[in-house]
PDB file of C-alpha atoms in Angstrom:
ATOM      1  CA  MET W 890       0.121  -0.041  -0.133  1.00 86.00           C
ATOM      2  CA  LYS W 891       1.553   3.204  -0.893  1.00 88.00           C
ATOM      3  CA  THR W 892       0.033   6.953   0.048  1.00 93.00           C
ATOM      4  CA  TYR W 893      -0.062  10.034  -1.861  1.00 92.00           C
ATOM      5  CA  LYS W 894      -0.167  13.033   0.035  1.00 95.00           C
ATOM      6  CA  ASN W 895      -1.717  15.310  -2.204  1.00 96.00           C
ATOM      7  CA  TYR W 896      -0.725  19.191  -1.538  1.00 97.00           C
ATOM      8  CA  GLU W 897      -3.878  20.407  -4.556  1.00 97.00           C
ATOM      9  CA  PHE W 898      -6.372  23.324  -4.746  1.00 98.00           C
ATOM     10  CA  THR W 899      -9.866  24.192  -5.310  1.00 98.00           C
ATOM     11  CA  GLU W 900     -10.885  24.369  -9.062  1.00 98.00           C
ATOM     12  CA  PRO W 901     -12.731  27.451  -9.661  1.00 98.00           C
ATOM     13  CA  GLU W 902     -15.246  27.937 -12.796  1.00 98.00           C
ATOM     14  CA  ILE W 903     -16.840  30.983 -14.322  1.00 97.00           C
ATOM     15  CA  HIS W 904     -19.780  30.591 -15.744  1.00 95.00           C
ATOM     16  CA  LEU W 905     -20.155  33.435 -19.111  1.00 89.00           C
ATOM     17  CA  ASN W 906     -23.231  33.599 -21.432  1.00 85.00           C
ATOM     18  CA  THR W 907     -21.007  31.741 -24.222  1.00 80.00           C
ATOM     19  CA  GLY W 908     -19.903  28.995 -21.697  1.00 89.00           C
ATOM     20  CA  PHE W 909     -17.220  28.259 -18.891  1.00 96.00           C
ATOM     21  CA  ILE W 910     -13.718  29.314 -17.800  1.00 97.00           C
ATOM     22  CA  HIS W 911     -12.360  26.801 -15.858  1.00 98.00           C
ATOM     23  CA  ALA W 912      -8.728  26.232 -14.358  1.00 98.00           C
ATOM     24  CA  LYS W 913      -6.826  23.850 -12.684  1.00 98.00           C
ATOM     25  CA  LEU W 914      -3.444  23.390 -10.419  1.00 98.00           C
ATOM     26  CA  ARG W 915      -2.004  20.227 -10.225  1.00 97.00           C
ATOM     27  CA  GLY W 916       1.015  19.281  -8.537  1.00 96.00           C
ATOM     28  CA  THR W 917       4.459  17.272  -9.883  1.00 96.00           C
ATOM     29  CA  VAL W 918       4.579  14.427  -8.076  1.00 93.00           C
ATOM     30  CA  GLU W 919       7.604  13.471  -6.268  1.00 93.00           C
ATOM     31  CA  ASN W 920       8.235   9.332  -4.774  1.00 91.00           C
ATOM     32  CA  ILE W 921       9.283   9.580  -1.479  1.00 90.00           C
ATOM     33  CA  ASP W 922      10.138   6.055  -0.810  1.00 89.00           C
ATOM     34  CA  ASN W 923       7.894   2.702  -1.440  1.00 85.00           C
ATOM     35  CA  GLU W 924       5.159   3.668   0.608  1.00 89.00           C
ATOM     36  CA  THR W 925       4.989   7.674   0.389  1.00 93.00           C
ATOM     37  CA  GLY W 926       4.485   9.935  -2.481  1.00 92.00           C
ATOM     38  CA  ILE W 927       3.840  13.159  -2.362  1.00 95.00           C
ATOM     39  CA  TYR W 928       2.116  15.781  -5.170  1.00 94.00           C
ATOM     40  CA  HIS W 929       3.047  19.718  -4.700  1.00 96.00           C
ATOM     41  CA  ALA W 930       5.594  22.016  -6.234  1.00 96.00           C
ATOM     42  CA  PRO W 931       5.863  23.101  -9.093  1.00 97.00           C
ATOM     43  CA  TYR W 932       2.642  22.916 -10.532  1.00 98.00           C
ATOM     44  CA  GLU W 933       0.975  23.107 -13.509  1.00 98.00           C
ATOM     45  CA  MET W 934      -1.780  25.183 -14.407  1.00 98.00           C
ATOM     46  CA  LEU W 935      -4.403  24.170 -16.969  1.00 98.00           C
ATOM     47  CA  LEU W 936      -7.036  27.343 -18.174  1.00 98.00           C
ATOM     48  CA  TRP W 937      -9.567  26.579 -20.094  1.00 98.00           C
ATOM     49  CA  PHE W 938     -12.544  27.926 -22.531  1.00 96.00           C
ATOM     50  CA  SER W 939     -15.628  25.836 -23.295  1.00 95.00           C
ATOM     51  CA  SER W 940     -18.277  26.942 -25.209  1.00 90.00           C
ATOM     52  CA  SER W 941     -21.728  24.673 -26.759  1.00 85.00           C
ATOM     53  CA  THR W 942     -21.529  27.109 -29.796  1.00 86.00           C
ATOM     54  CA  GLU W 943     -19.820  26.240 -33.009  1.00 87.00           C
ATOM     55  CA  GLN W 944     -16.165  27.764 -33.343  1.00 85.00           C
ATOM     56  CA  ASP W 945     -14.452  28.551 -36.576  1.00 81.00           C
ATOM     57  CA  SER W 946     -10.910  27.133 -36.779  1.00 82.00           C
ATOM     58  CA  SER W 947      -9.875  31.104 -37.029  1.00 86.00           C
ATOM     59  CA  CYS W 948     -11.597  32.049 -33.833  1.00 89.00           C
ATOM     60  CA  LEU W 949      -9.113  32.796 -30.933  1.00 92.00           C
ATOM     61  CA  VAL W 950      -8.881  33.310 -27.434  1.00 95.00           C
ATOM     62  CA  ASN W 951      -6.454  35.671 -26.543  1.00 96.00           C
ATOM     63  CA  VAL W 952      -5.516  36.036 -22.729  1.00 97.00           C
ATOM     64  CA  ASN W 953      -3.186  38.878 -21.263  1.00 96.00           C
ATOM     65  CA  SER W 954      -1.199  39.306 -18.291  1.00 95.00           C
ATOM     66  CA  ILE W 955      -1.884  36.528 -16.164  1.00 97.00           C
ATOM     67  CA  VAL W 956      -0.533  36.633 -12.644  1.00 98.00           C
ATOM     68  CA  LEU W 957      -0.979  34.614  -9.411  1.00 98.00           C
ATOM     69  CA  LYS W 958      -1.515  36.337  -5.855  1.00 98.00           C
ATOM     70  CA  ASN W 959      -0.924  34.844  -3.137  1.00 98.00           C
ATOM     71  CA  LEU W 960      -3.332  35.288  -0.662  1.00 98.00           C
ATOM     72  CA  GLU W 961      -1.385  34.983   2.184  1.00 97.00           C
ATOM     73  CA  THR W 962       2.036  36.535   1.305  1.00 97.00           C
ATOM     74  CA  GLU W 963       0.622  39.079  -1.084  1.00 97.00           C
ATOM     75  CA  GLU W 964       3.522  37.875  -3.189  1.00 97.00           C
ATOM     76  CA  THR W 965       2.340  38.315  -7.086  1.00 97.00           C
ATOM     77  CA  LEU W 966       4.034  36.052  -9.726  1.00 97.00           C
ATOM     78  CA  LEU W 967       3.476  37.076 -13.628  1.00 96.00           C
ATOM     79  CA  ILE W 968       2.754  33.816 -16.043  1.00 96.00           C
ATOM     80  CA  SER W 969       2.336  35.044 -18.823  1.00 94.00           C
ATOM     81  CA  GLU W 970       1.995  38.697 -20.798  1.00 94.00           C
ATOM     82  CA  ASN W 971       0.269  37.518 -23.648  1.00 95.00           C
ATOM     83  CA  SER W 972      -1.140  33.903 -24.866  1.00 95.00           C
ATOM     84  CA  GLU W 973      -3.324  32.642 -27.503  1.00 95.00           C
ATOM     85  CA  THR W 974      -4.971  29.654 -28.734  1.00 96.00           C
ATOM     86  CA  THR W 975      -8.028  28.502 -30.921  1.00 95.00           C
ATOM     87  CA  PHE W 976     -11.071  26.226 -30.127  1.00 92.00           C
ATOM     88  CA  ARG W 977     -10.898  22.854 -30.910  1.00 92.00           C
ATOM     89  CA  GLU W 978     -14.517  20.770 -31.044  1.00 92.00           C
ATOM     90  CA  GLY W 979     -14.085  17.301 -28.662  1.00 91.00           C
ATOM     91  CA  SER W 980     -15.650  13.943 -28.922  1.00 93.00           C
ATOM     92  CA  ASP W 981     -18.990  15.131 -26.944  1.00 92.00           C
ATOM     93  CA  GLY W 982     -19.618  18.243 -29.667  1.00 90.00           C
ATOM     94  CA  VAL W 983     -18.373  21.128 -26.778  1.00 92.00           C
ATOM     95  CA  TYR W 984     -15.814  23.769 -28.476  1.00 93.00           C
ATOM     96  CA  THR W 985     -12.716  23.862 -26.013  1.00 95.00           C
ATOM     97  CA  ALA W 986      -9.264  26.659 -26.101  1.00 95.00           C
ATOM     98  CA  TYR W 987      -6.569  25.571 -24.169  1.00 96.00           C
ATOM     99  CA  PHE W 988      -3.453  27.226 -22.020  1.00 98.00           C
ATOM    100  CA  ASN W 989      -1.415  25.465 -20.058  1.00 97.00           C
ATOM    101  CA  TYR W 990       1.506  26.841 -18.171  1.00 97.00           C
ATOM    102  CA  LYS W 991       3.995  24.516 -16.081  1.00 96.00           C
ATOM    103  CA  ASN W 992       7.090  25.143 -13.568  1.00 97.00           C
ATOM    104  CA  LEU W 993       4.838  27.323 -11.376  1.00 97.00           C
ATOM    105  CA  ASN W 994       6.941  27.359  -8.387  1.00 96.00           C
ATOM    106  CA  ILE W 995       4.059  28.785  -5.369  1.00 97.00           C
ATOM    107  CA  GLN W 996       3.744  27.754  -2.337  1.00 97.00           C
ATOM    108  CA  HIS W 997       0.535  25.958  -1.244  1.00 98.00           C
ATOM    109  CA  ASN W 998      -1.589  28.559   0.339  1.00 98.00           C
ATOM    110  CA  ASP W 999      -4.719  30.098  -1.287  1.00 98.00           C
ATOM    111  CA  HIS W1000      -4.420  32.188  -4.659  1.00 98.00           C
ATOM    112  CA  GLU W1001      -5.867  34.682  -6.841  1.00 98.00           C
ATOM    113  CA  LEU W1002      -5.899  34.188 -10.738  1.00 98.00           C
ATOM    114  CA  ALA W1003      -6.385  37.213 -12.435  1.00 98.00           C
ATOM    115  CA  PHE W1004      -5.872  37.950 -16.318  1.00 98.00           C
ATOM    116  CA  SER W1005      -8.161  39.447 -19.234  1.00 97.00           C
ATOM    117  CA  TYR W1006      -9.618  37.770 -21.991  1.00 96.00           C
ATOM    118  CA  SER W1007     -11.394  38.356 -25.547  1.00 94.00           C
ATOM    119  CA  PHE W1008     -12.188  36.553 -28.297  1.00 92.00           C
ATOM    120  CA  SER W1009     -10.895  37.747 -32.220  1.00 91.00           C
ATOM    121  CA  LYS W1010     -13.674  38.633 -34.177  1.00 88.00           C
ATOM    122  CA  ASP W1011     -13.768  35.327 -35.520  1.00 84.00           C
ATOM    123  CA  CYS W1012     -15.824  33.798 -33.295  1.00 86.00           C
ATOM    124  CA  GLY W1013     -19.100  35.653 -32.914  1.00 81.00           C
ATOM    125  CA  PHE W1014     -19.007  36.999 -29.592  1.00 81.00           C
ATOM    126  CA  ASP W1015     -17.730  40.974 -27.404  1.00 80.00           C
ATOM    127  CA  GLN W1016     -14.879  41.217 -28.635  1.00 82.00           C
ATOM    128  CA  THR W1017     -14.139  43.412 -25.558  1.00 91.00           C
ATOM    129  CA  SER W1018     -11.399  42.570 -23.020  1.00 93.00           C
ATOM    130  CA  THR W1019     -12.800  41.460 -20.047  1.00 95.00           C
ATOM    131  CA  PRO W1020     -11.216  41.255 -16.999  1.00 97.00           C
ATOM    132  CA  VAL W1021     -11.487  38.199 -14.686  1.00 96.00           C
ATOM    133  CA  SER W1022     -10.098  36.743 -10.633  1.00 98.00           C
ATOM    134  CA  MET W1023     -10.598  33.215  -9.974  1.00 98.00           C
ATOM    135  CA  ILE W1024      -9.512  31.600  -6.572  1.00 98.00           C
ATOM    136  CA  PHE W1025      -7.523  28.779  -5.723  1.00 98.00           C
ATOM    137  CA  LYS W1026      -8.645  27.619  -2.787  1.00 98.00           C
ATOM    138  CA  LYS W1027      -5.890  25.301  -1.091  1.00 98.00           C
ATOM    139  CA  GLN W1028      -6.628  21.729  -0.165  1.00 97.00           C
ATOM    140  CA  TYR W1029      -5.098  18.389   1.404  1.00 97.00           C
ATOM    141  CA  SER W1030      -6.205  15.401   0.819  1.00 95.00           C
ATOM    142  CA  GLU W1031      -4.240  11.231   1.129  1.00 95.00           C
ATOM    143  CA  ARG W1032      -5.511   8.489  -0.743  1.00 91.00           C
ATOM    144  CA  ASN W1033      -4.074   4.765  -0.177  1.00 90.00           C
ATOM    145  CA  ILE W1034      -3.370   2.925  -3.301  1.00 83.00           C
ATOM    146  CA  SER W1035      -2.604  -0.502  -3.367  1.00 77.00           C
ATOM    147  CA  PHE W1036      -0.478  -2.666  -5.957  1.00 68.00           C
ATOM    148  CA  TRP W1037      -4.019  -4.316  -7.646  1.00 71.00           C
ATOM    149  CA  ASP W1038      -5.056  -0.269  -8.118  1.00 69.00           C
ATOM    150  CA  THR W1039      -1.627   0.089  -9.733  1.00 63.00           C
ATOM    151  CA  LEU W1040      -2.637  -2.571 -11.585  1.00 67.00           C
ATOM    152  CA  MET W1041      -5.779  -1.817 -12.693  1.00 72.00           C
ATOM    153  CA  GLY W1042      -5.038   1.963 -13.359  1.00 65.00           C
ATOM    154  CA  ILE W1043      -6.899   3.651 -10.349  1.00 54.00           C
TER     155      ILE W1043
END
């Protein structure tokens, strides 16, 4: 039996008229020994926009000035000044635009994610740059995984 200690965060979501904005911080796993593994910094941040409205491949989502602010220490981390990507249709018919930011060395404290987003004119949405704020609340969990769980892919 191996115990995994997960220093994780909540996954904030914002509802838009056109769909949703989702965010997730995922920790890196470190195997301490045969009995313990820890998910912790550096984290990978996934940010994605989803829409059930059909999107052309020329529809771009642009995010600006992505900052994570540690709410306990007030320290800020600039993640990216500018990023853009297109929507892709998933097998479920939902159109999604993904952003991925790696190697974020942040403490396991509550954080505020702040950025502005806009859509290109090809999207059919309002093109105005819109500021967004999302809160990642720290969480901690432990789970025990047996050899058989690992073998079965659990």
